PDB file of C-alpha atoms in Angstrom:
ATOM      1  CA  UNK A 169     -32.949  23.704 -48.297  1.00  0.00           C
ATOM      2  CA  UNK A 170     -29.411  23.644 -49.665  1.00  0.00           C
ATOM      3  CA  UNK A 171     -26.258  22.688 -47.817  1.00  0.00           C
ATOM      4  CA  UNK A 172     -24.366  25.370 -45.934  1.00  0.00           C
ATOM      5  CA  UNK A 173     -21.251  26.538 -47.764  1.00  0.00           C
ATOM      6  CA  UNK A 174     -17.933  25.397 -46.285  1.00  0.00           C
ATOM      7  CA  UNK A 175     -15.018  27.787 -46.000  1.00  0.00           C
ATOM      8  CA  UNK A 176     -11.993  26.165 -47.651  1.00  0.00           C
ATOM      9  CA  UNK A 177      -9.671  29.124 -47.276  1.00  0.00           C
ATOM     10  CA  UNK A 178      -6.213  28.561 -45.786  1.00  0.00           C
ATOM     11  CA  UNK A 179      -7.210  30.598 -42.726  1.00  0.00           C
ATOM     12  CA  UNK A 180     -10.293  28.445 -42.057  1.00  0.00           C
ATOM     13  CA  UNK A 181      -8.352  25.221 -42.465  1.00  0.00           C
ATOM     14  CA  UNK A 182      -5.560  26.465 -40.191  1.00  0.00           C
ATOM     15  CA  UNK A 183      -8.154  27.408 -37.572  1.00  0.00           C
ATOM     16  CA  UNK A 184      -9.660  23.899 -37.723  1.00  0.00           C
ATOM     17  CA  UNK A 185      -6.214  22.318 -37.366  1.00  0.00           C
ATOM     18  CA  UNK A 186      -5.317  24.514 -34.383  1.00  0.00           C
ATOM     19  CA  UNK A 187      -8.601  23.670 -32.672  1.00  0.00           C
ATOM     20  CA  UNK A 188      -7.975  19.961 -33.200  1.00  0.00           C
ATOM     21  CA  UNK A 189      -4.399  20.155 -31.909  1.00  0.00           C
ATOM     22  CA  UNK A 190      -5.478  22.030 -28.785  1.00  0.00           C
ATOM     23  CA  UNK A 191      -8.252  19.528 -28.090  1.00  0.00           C
ATOM     24  CA  UNK A 192      -5.862  16.601 -28.488  1.00  0.00           C
ATOM     25  CA  UNK A 193      -3.257  18.217 -26.240  1.00  0.00           C
ATOM     26  CA  UNK A 194      -5.826  18.877 -23.483  1.00  0.00           C
ATOM     27  CA  UNK A 195      -7.080  15.287 -23.490  1.00  0.00           C
ATOM     28  CA  UNK A 196      -5.809  13.697 -20.264  1.00  0.00           C
ATOM     29  CA  UNK A 197      -7.074  10.170 -20.911  1.00  0.00           C
ATOM     30  CA  UNK A 198      -7.675   7.797 -23.775  1.00  0.00           C
ATOM     31  CA  UNK A 199     -11.429   8.265 -23.398  1.00  0.00           C
ATOM     32  CA  UNK A 200     -11.137  12.053 -23.629  1.00  0.00           C
ATOM     33  CA  UNK A 201      -8.872  11.710 -26.643  1.00  0.00           C
ATOM     34  CA  UNK A 202     -11.419   9.461 -28.359  1.00  0.00           C
ATOM     35  CA  UNK A 203     -14.120  12.097 -27.867  1.00  0.00           C
ATOM     36  CA  UNK A 204     -11.815  14.802 -29.251  1.00  0.00           C
ATOM     37  CA  UNK A 205     -11.076  12.655 -32.288  1.00  0.00           C
ATOM     38  CA  UNK A 206     -14.776  12.254 -33.020  1.00  0.00           C
ATOM     39  CA  UNK A 207     -15.234  16.020 -32.779  1.00  0.00           C
ATOM     40  CA  UNK A 208     -12.267  17.064 -34.915  1.00  0.00           C
ATOM     41  CA  UNK A 209     -11.600  14.067 -37.183  1.00  0.00           C
ATOM     42  CA  UNK A 210     -15.018  12.421 -37.325  1.00  0.00           C
ATOM     43  CA  UNK A 211     -17.473  12.343 -40.195  1.00  0.00           C
ATOM     44  CA  UNK A 212     -19.109  15.638 -39.091  1.00  0.00           C
ATOM     45  CA  UNK A 213     -15.898  17.444 -38.149  1.00  0.00           C
ATOM     46  CA  UNK A 214     -14.901  20.685 -39.956  1.00  0.00           C
ATOM     47  CA  UNK A 215     -12.057  18.929 -41.778  1.00  0.00           C
ATOM     48  CA  UNK A 216     -14.329  16.095 -42.926  1.00  0.00           C
ATOM     49  CA  UNK A 217     -16.953  18.562 -44.155  1.00  0.00           C
ATOM     50  CA  UNK A 218     -14.246  20.491 -45.996  1.00  0.00           C
ATOM     51  CA  UNK A 219     -13.189  17.313 -47.769  1.00  0.00           C
ATOM     52  CA  UNK A 220     -16.766  16.530 -48.723  1.00  0.00           C
ATOM     53  CA  UNK A 221     -17.182  20.044 -50.133  1.00  0.00           C
ATOM     54  CA  UNK A 222     -14.389  19.508 -52.639  1.00  0.00           C
ATOM     55  CA  UNK A 223     -16.794  17.755 -54.977  1.00  0.00           C
ATOM     56  CA  UNK A 224     -18.909  20.888 -55.306  1.00  0.00           C
ATOM     57  CA  UNK A 225     -16.020  23.129 -56.318  1.00  0.00           C
ATOM     58  CA  UNK A 226     -15.271  24.067 -59.905  1.00  0.00           C
ATOM     59  CA  UNK A 227     -12.808  21.748 -61.539  1.00  0.00           C
ATOM     60  CA  UNK A 228     -10.091  24.385 -61.797  1.00  0.00           C
ATOM     61  CA  UNK A 229     -10.237  25.071 -58.019  1.00  0.00           C
ATOM     62  CA  UNK A 230     -10.526  21.475 -56.882  1.00  0.00           C
ATOM     63  CA  UNK A 231      -6.835  20.558 -57.089  1.00  0.00           C
ATOM     64  CA  UNK A 232      -5.477  23.431 -54.969  1.00  0.00           C
ATOM     65  CA  UNK A 233      -8.258  23.228 -52.411  1.00  0.00           C
ATOM     66  CA  UNK A 234      -7.901  19.450 -52.179  1.00  0.00           C
ATOM     67  CA  UNK A 235      -4.184  19.756 -51.483  1.00  0.00           C
ATOM     68  CA  UNK A 236      -4.814  22.258 -48.671  1.00  0.00           C
ATOM     69  CA  UNK A 237      -7.494  20.063 -47.106  1.00  0.00           C
ATOM     70  CA  UNK A 238      -5.261  16.974 -47.250  1.00  0.00           C
ATOM     71  CA  UNK A 239      -2.356  18.832 -45.636  1.00  0.00           C
ATOM     72  CA  UNK A 240      -4.615  20.183 -42.894  1.00  0.00           C
ATOM     73  CA  UNK A 241      -6.115  16.773 -42.189  1.00  0.00           C
ATOM     74  CA  UNK A 242      -2.633  15.208 -42.151  1.00  0.00           C
ATOM     75  CA  UNK A 243      -1.435  17.747 -39.567  1.00  0.00           C
ATOM     76  CA  UNK A 244      -4.435  17.050 -37.351  1.00  0.00           C
ATOM     77  CA  UNK A 245      -3.996  13.282 -37.712  1.00  0.00           C
ATOM     78  CA  UNK A 246      -0.313  13.439 -36.756  1.00  0.00           C
ATOM     79  CA  UNK A 247      -1.196  15.508 -33.699  1.00  0.00           C
ATOM     80  CA  UNK A 248      -3.748  12.881 -32.700  1.00  0.00           C
ATOM     81  CA  UNK A 249      -1.330   9.980 -33.259  1.00  0.00           C
ATOM     82  CA  UNK A 250       1.356  11.629 -31.130  1.00  0.00           C
ATOM     83  CA  UNK A 251      -1.028  12.259 -28.255  1.00  0.00           C
ATOM     84  CA  UNK A 252      -2.390   8.712 -28.510  1.00  0.00           C
ATOM     85  CA  UNK A 253       1.122   7.269 -28.228  1.00  0.00           C
ATOM     86  CA  UNK A 254       1.892   9.450 -25.207  1.00  0.00           C
ATOM     87  CA  UNK A 255      -1.325   8.524 -23.386  1.00  0.00           C
ATOM     88  CA  UNK A 256      -0.800   4.814 -24.028  1.00  0.00           C
ATOM     89  CA  UNK A 257       2.725   5.055 -22.650  1.00  0.00           C
ATOM     90  CA  UNK A 258       1.425   6.816 -19.539  1.00  0.00           C
ATOM     91  CA  UNK A 259      -1.224   4.130 -19.084  1.00  0.00           C
ATOM     92  CA  UNK A 260       1.295   1.307 -19.424  1.00  0.00           C
ATOM     93  CA  UNK A 261       3.656   2.977 -16.960  1.00  0.00           C
ATOM     94  CA  UNK A 262       0.859   3.380 -14.425  1.00  0.00           C
ATOM     95  CA  UNK A 263      -0.196  -0.257 -14.823  1.00  0.00           C
ATOM     96  CA  UNK A 264       3.361  -1.500 -14.364  1.00  0.00           C
ATOM     97  CA  UNK A 265       3.797   0.649 -11.269  1.00  0.00           C
ATOM     98  CA  UNK A 266       0.527  -0.587  -9.769  1.00  0.00           C
ATOM     99  CA  UNK A 267       1.203  -4.244 -10.532  1.00  0.00           C
ATOM    100  CA  UNK A 268       4.885  -4.221  -9.711  1.00  0.00           C
ATOM    101  CA  UNK A 269       6.314  -6.821  -7.331  1.00  0.00           C
ATOM    102  CA  UNK A 270       8.958  -6.000  -4.749  1.00  0.00           C
ATOM    103  CA  UNK A 271      11.257  -9.019  -4.881  1.00  0.00           C
ATOM    104  CA  UNK A 272      12.788  -8.051  -1.528  1.00  0.00           C
ATOM    105  CA  UNK A 273       9.509  -8.712   0.307  1.00  0.00           C
ATOM    106  CA  UNK A 274       8.751 -12.160   1.750  1.00  0.00           C
ATOM    107  CA  UNK A 275       7.018 -14.455  -0.691  1.00  0.00           C
ATOM    108  CA  UNK A 276       3.271 -14.933  -0.328  1.00  0.00           C
ATOM    109  CA  UNK A 277       3.208 -18.076  -2.457  1.00  0.00           C
ATOM    110  CA  UNK A 278       1.507 -20.958  -0.714  1.00  0.00           C
ATOM    111  CA  UNK A 279       3.222 -24.350  -0.631  1.00  0.00           C
ATOM    112  CA  UNK A 280       1.830 -26.712  -3.238  1.00  0.00           C
ATOM    113  CA  UNK A 281       0.862 -30.292  -2.668  1.00  0.00           C
ATOM    114  CA  UNK A 282       0.369 -32.315   0.484  1.00  0.00           C
ATOM    115  CA  UNK A 283       0.931 -35.812   1.730  1.00  0.00           C
ATOM    116  CA  UNK A 284      -1.610 -38.323   0.511  1.00  0.00           C
ATOM    117  CA  UNK A 285      -4.266 -39.216   3.115  1.00  0.00           C
ATOM    118  CA  UNK A 286      -3.620 -42.938   2.591  1.00  0.00           C
ATOM    119  CA  UNK A 287       0.080 -42.416   3.307  1.00  0.00           C
ATOM    120  CA  UNK A 288      -0.739 -40.559   6.518  1.00  0.00           C
ATOM    121  CA  UNK A 289      -3.210 -43.277   7.540  1.00  0.00           C
ATOM    122  CA  UNK A 290      -0.682 -46.042   6.839  1.00  0.00           C
ATOM    123  CA  UNK A 291       1.908 -44.319   9.030  1.00  0.00           C
ATOM    124  CA  UNK A 292      -0.607 -43.914  11.851  1.00  0.00           C
ATOM    125  CA  UNK A 293      -1.470 -47.610  11.622  1.00  0.00           C
ATOM    126  CA  UNK A 294       2.222 -48.530  11.614  1.00  0.00           C
ATOM    127  CA  UNK A 295       2.889 -46.405  14.696  1.00  0.00           C
ATOM    128  CA  UNK A 296      -0.067 -48.035  16.443  1.00  0.00           C
ATOM    129  CA  UNK A 297       1.248 -51.549  15.809  1.00  0.00           C
ATOM    130  CA  UNK A 298       4.773 -50.534  16.802  1.00  0.00           C
ATOM    131  CA  UNK A 299       3.406 -49.234  20.091  1.00  0.00           C
ATOM    132  CA  UNK A 300       1.711 -52.639  20.602  1.00  0.00           C
ATOM    133  CA  UNK A 301       5.016 -54.483  20.232  1.00  0.00           C
ATOM    134  CA  UNK A 302       5.123 -55.218  16.537  1.00  0.00           C
ATOM    135  CA  UNK A 303       8.015 -54.433  14.246  1.00  0.00           C
ATOM    136  CA  UNK A 304       7.825 -53.213  10.644  1.00  0.00           C
ATOM    137  CA  UNK A 305      10.153 -54.867   8.134  1.00  0.00           C
ATOM    138  CA  UNK A 306      10.709 -53.619   4.614  1.00  0.00           C
ATOM    139  CA  UNK A 307      11.872 -55.503   1.577  1.00  0.00           C
ATOM    140  CA  UNK A 308      12.281 -55.024  -2.166  1.00  0.00           C
ATOM    141  CA  UNK A 309       9.616 -55.497  -4.786  1.00  0.00           C
ATOM    142  CA  UNK A 310      11.956 -57.630  -6.933  1.00  0.00           C
ATOM    143  CA  UNK A 311      12.788 -60.752  -4.946  1.00  0.00           C
ATOM    144  CA  UNK A 312      14.728 -63.958  -5.478  1.00  0.00           C
ATOM    145  CA  UNK A 313      13.052 -67.341  -5.734  1.00  0.00           C
ATOM    146  CA  UNK A 314      14.701 -68.315  -2.450  1.00  0.00           C
ATOM    147  CA  UNK A 315      12.748 -65.815  -0.382  1.00  0.00           C
ATOM    148  CA  UNK A 316       9.651 -65.814  -2.583  1.00  0.00           C
ATOM    149  CA  UNK A 317       9.033 -69.585  -2.730  1.00  0.00           C
ATOM    150  CA  UNK A 318      11.781 -71.840  -1.380  1.00  0.00           C
ATOM    151  CA  UNK A 319      11.886 -70.277   2.098  1.00  0.00           C
ATOM    152  CA  UNK A 320       8.124 -70.729   2.279  1.00  0.00           C
ATOM    153  CA  UNK A 321       8.543 -74.500   1.729  1.00  0.00           C
ATOM    154  CA  UNK A 322       7.020 -74.476  -1.731  1.00  0.00           C
ATOM    155  CA  UNK A 323       8.057 -77.625  -3.620  1.00  0.00           C
ATOM    156  CA  UNK A 324      10.223 -77.164  -6.721  1.00  0.00           C
ATOM    157  CA  UNK A 325       7.381 -78.245  -8.996  1.00  0.00           C
ATOM    158  CA  UNK A 326       4.955 -75.715  -7.559  1.00  0.00           C
ATOM    159  CA  UNK A 327       3.128 -74.011 -10.473  1.00  0.00           C
ATOM    160  CA  UNK A 328       4.533 -70.522 -10.701  1.00  0.00           C
ATOM    161  CA  UNK A 329       2.175 -68.907 -13.214  1.00  0.00           C
ATOM    162  CA  UNK A 330       3.668 -66.084 -15.241  1.00  0.00           C
ATOM    163  CA  UNK A 331       0.443 -64.128 -14.924  1.00  0.00           C
ATOM    164  CA  UNK A 332       0.705 -64.255 -11.134  1.00  0.00           C
ATOM    165  CA  UNK A 333       4.465 -63.926 -10.733  1.00  0.00           C
ATOM    166  CA  UNK A 334       6.111 -61.715 -13.401  1.00  0.00           C
ATOM    167  CA  UNK A 335       9.740 -62.688 -13.974  1.00  0.00           C
ATOM    168  CA  UNK A 336      12.294 -59.882 -13.949  1.00  0.00           C
ATOM    169  CA  UNK A 337      15.381 -61.959 -14.783  1.00  0.00           C
ATOM    170  CA  UNK A 338      16.703 -65.451 -14.171  1.00  0.00           C
ATOM    171  CA  UNK A 339      15.675 -66.559 -10.675  1.00  0.00           C
ATOM    172  CA  UNK A 340      14.510 -63.034  -9.851  1.00  0.00           C
ATOM    173  CA  UNK A 341      10.791 -62.331  -9.856  1.00  0.00           C
ATOM    174  CA  UNK A 342       8.339 -59.706  -8.747  1.00  0.00           C
ATOM    175  CA  UNK A 343       7.361 -60.189  -5.132  1.00  0.00           C
ATOM    176  CA  UNK A 344       4.183 -62.242  -4.898  1.00  0.00           C
ATOM    177  CA  UNK A 345       1.406 -62.198  -2.338  1.00  0.00           C
ATOM    178  CA  UNK A 346       3.264 -64.814  -0.284  1.00  0.00           C
ATOM    179  CA  UNK A 347       4.935 -62.046   1.757  1.00  0.00           C
ATOM    180  CA  UNK A 348       8.628 -63.035   1.361  1.00  0.00           C
ATOM    181  CA  UNK A 349       9.808 -60.052   3.392  1.00  0.00           C
ATOM    182  CA  UNK A 350       9.656 -61.879   6.723  1.00  0.00           C
ATOM    183  CA  UNK A 351      12.096 -64.576   5.539  1.00  0.00           C
ATOM    184  CA  UNK A 352      14.552 -62.060   4.123  1.00  0.00           C
ATOM    185  CA  UNK A 353      14.179 -60.120   7.356  1.00  0.00           C
ATOM    186  CA  UNK A 354      14.952 -63.095   9.568  1.00  0.00           C
ATOM    187  CA  UNK A 355      18.006 -63.962   7.465  1.00  0.00           C
ATOM    188  CA  UNK A 356      19.517 -60.508   7.859  1.00  0.00           C
ATOM    189  CA  UNK A 357      22.877 -60.391   9.704  1.00  0.00           C
ATOM    190  CA  UNK A 358      21.512 -57.837  12.133  1.00  0.00           C
ATOM    191  CA  UNK A 359      17.719 -57.908  12.186  1.00  0.00           C
ATOM    192  CA  UNK A 360      17.546 -55.037  14.644  1.00  0.00           C
ATOM    193  CA  UNK A 361      18.860 -52.675  11.958  1.00  0.00           C
ATOM    194  CA  UNK A 362      15.512 -53.010  10.205  1.00  0.00           C
ATOM    195  CA  UNK A 363      13.537 -51.937  13.262  1.00  0.00           C
ATOM    196  CA  UNK A 364      11.232 -49.020  12.580  1.00  0.00           C
ATOM    197  CA  UNK A 365      10.618 -46.788  15.549  1.00  0.00           C
ATOM    198  CA  UNK A 366       8.113 -43.971  15.927  1.00  0.00           C
ATOM    199  CA  UNK A 367      10.877 -41.565  14.925  1.00  0.00           C
ATOM    200  CA  UNK A 368      10.734 -43.059  11.395  1.00  0.00           C
ATOM    201  CA  UNK A 369      14.361 -44.137  11.339  1.00  0.00           C
ATOM    202  CA  UNK A 370      15.412 -45.474   7.921  1.00  0.00           C
ATOM    203  CA  UNK A 371      15.627 -49.230   7.586  1.00  0.00           C
ATOM    204  CA  UNK A 372      18.953 -50.909   6.938  1.00  0.00           C
ATOM    205  CA  UNK A 373      19.897 -52.991   3.913  1.00  0.00           C
ATOM    206  CA  UNK A 374      18.172 -56.286   3.209  1.00  0.00           C
ATOM    207  CA  UNK A 375      19.831 -59.628   3.757  1.00  0.00           C
ATOM    208  CA  UNK A 376      22.380 -60.738   1.145  1.00  0.00           C
ATOM    209  CA  UNK A 377      22.067 -64.153  -0.498  1.00  0.00           C
ATOM    210  CA  UNK A 378      24.240 -66.225  -2.794  1.00  0.00           C
ATOM    211  CA  UNK A 379      22.113 -65.306  -5.814  1.00  0.00           C
ATOM    212  CA  UNK A 380      21.187 -61.759  -4.921  1.00  0.00           C
ATOM    213  CA  UNK A 381      23.191 -58.920  -3.289  1.00  0.00           C
ATOM    214  CA  UNK A 382      21.778 -56.813  -0.446  1.00  0.00           C
ATOM    215  CA  UNK A 383      18.977 -54.507  -1.579  1.00  0.00           C
ATOM    216  CA  UNK A 384      19.166 -50.917  -0.404  1.00  0.00           C
ATOM    217  CA  UNK A 385      16.135 -48.952   0.693  1.00  0.00           C
ATOM    218  CA  UNK A 386      14.059 -47.620  -2.222  1.00  0.00           C
ATOM    219  CA  UNK A 387      10.829 -45.708  -2.718  1.00  0.00           C
ATOM    220  CA  UNK A 388       8.707 -48.797  -3.518  1.00  0.00           C
ATOM    221  CA  UNK A 389       9.106 -51.717  -1.110  1.00  0.00           C
ATOM    222  CA  UNK A 390       7.011 -54.523   0.300  1.00  0.00           C
ATOM    223  CA  UNK A 391       6.284 -54.495   4.031  1.00  0.00           C
ATOM    224  CA  UNK A 392       5.609 -57.184   6.593  1.00  0.00           C
ATOM    225  CA  UNK A 393       5.053 -57.336  10.337  1.00  0.00           C
ATOM    226  CA  UNK A 394       7.024 -59.368  12.879  1.00  0.00           C
ATOM    227  CA  UNK A 395       6.011 -59.845  16.477  1.00  0.00           C
ATOM    228  CA  UNK A 396       8.713 -58.900  18.993  1.00  0.00           C
ATOM    229  CA  UNK A 397       8.895 -61.488  21.728  1.00  0.00           C
ATOM    230  CA  UNK A 398       8.645 -59.963  25.155  1.00  0.00           C
TER     231      UNK A 398
END
């Protein structure tokens, strides 16, 4: 059984182009447009069959018929491309409208981060001791030798190992485990300024010495407890 003859006349090609243009124009979604493309520009569409039939034409007719088929297919393709661009623009506009944010509305963003549980626990412990009559003193991490060793009655020849007591500068070292804060605290001109109440009032400056100026409050400090005599 032979193949069915394909009409390559200008009227038949114009009819195929008009049918394709109408189908593309009626497509109201990208899915519908894809189905219309398969029907009118696919491998089994009238325009595709017309192009395949060019090989069976006599050589003298092939050039004119091929030009007409190419023009018809180009018109249908341009109609499809225009409708595809329009539908994509409509889709993007709808997505932007649906996902738009009204900046005048209150923000729904949740606050990020929280206080560390150990910090909260340390403050609860401090408040408990303060309620029992203790006082919280704060001092710097970098301390002078006076408060770190001499005020604790360490002899001058006491072995101060570099691995245990890192030196910051001359006669200034990192606070050791000897808790020098209490001696600096007792030497302060006004020790009551360092009192920490349950209202978390900021501590005052540390005591000045001949070799080291007063140290202001900072984020990293050593702490010590002092009993308040009744």
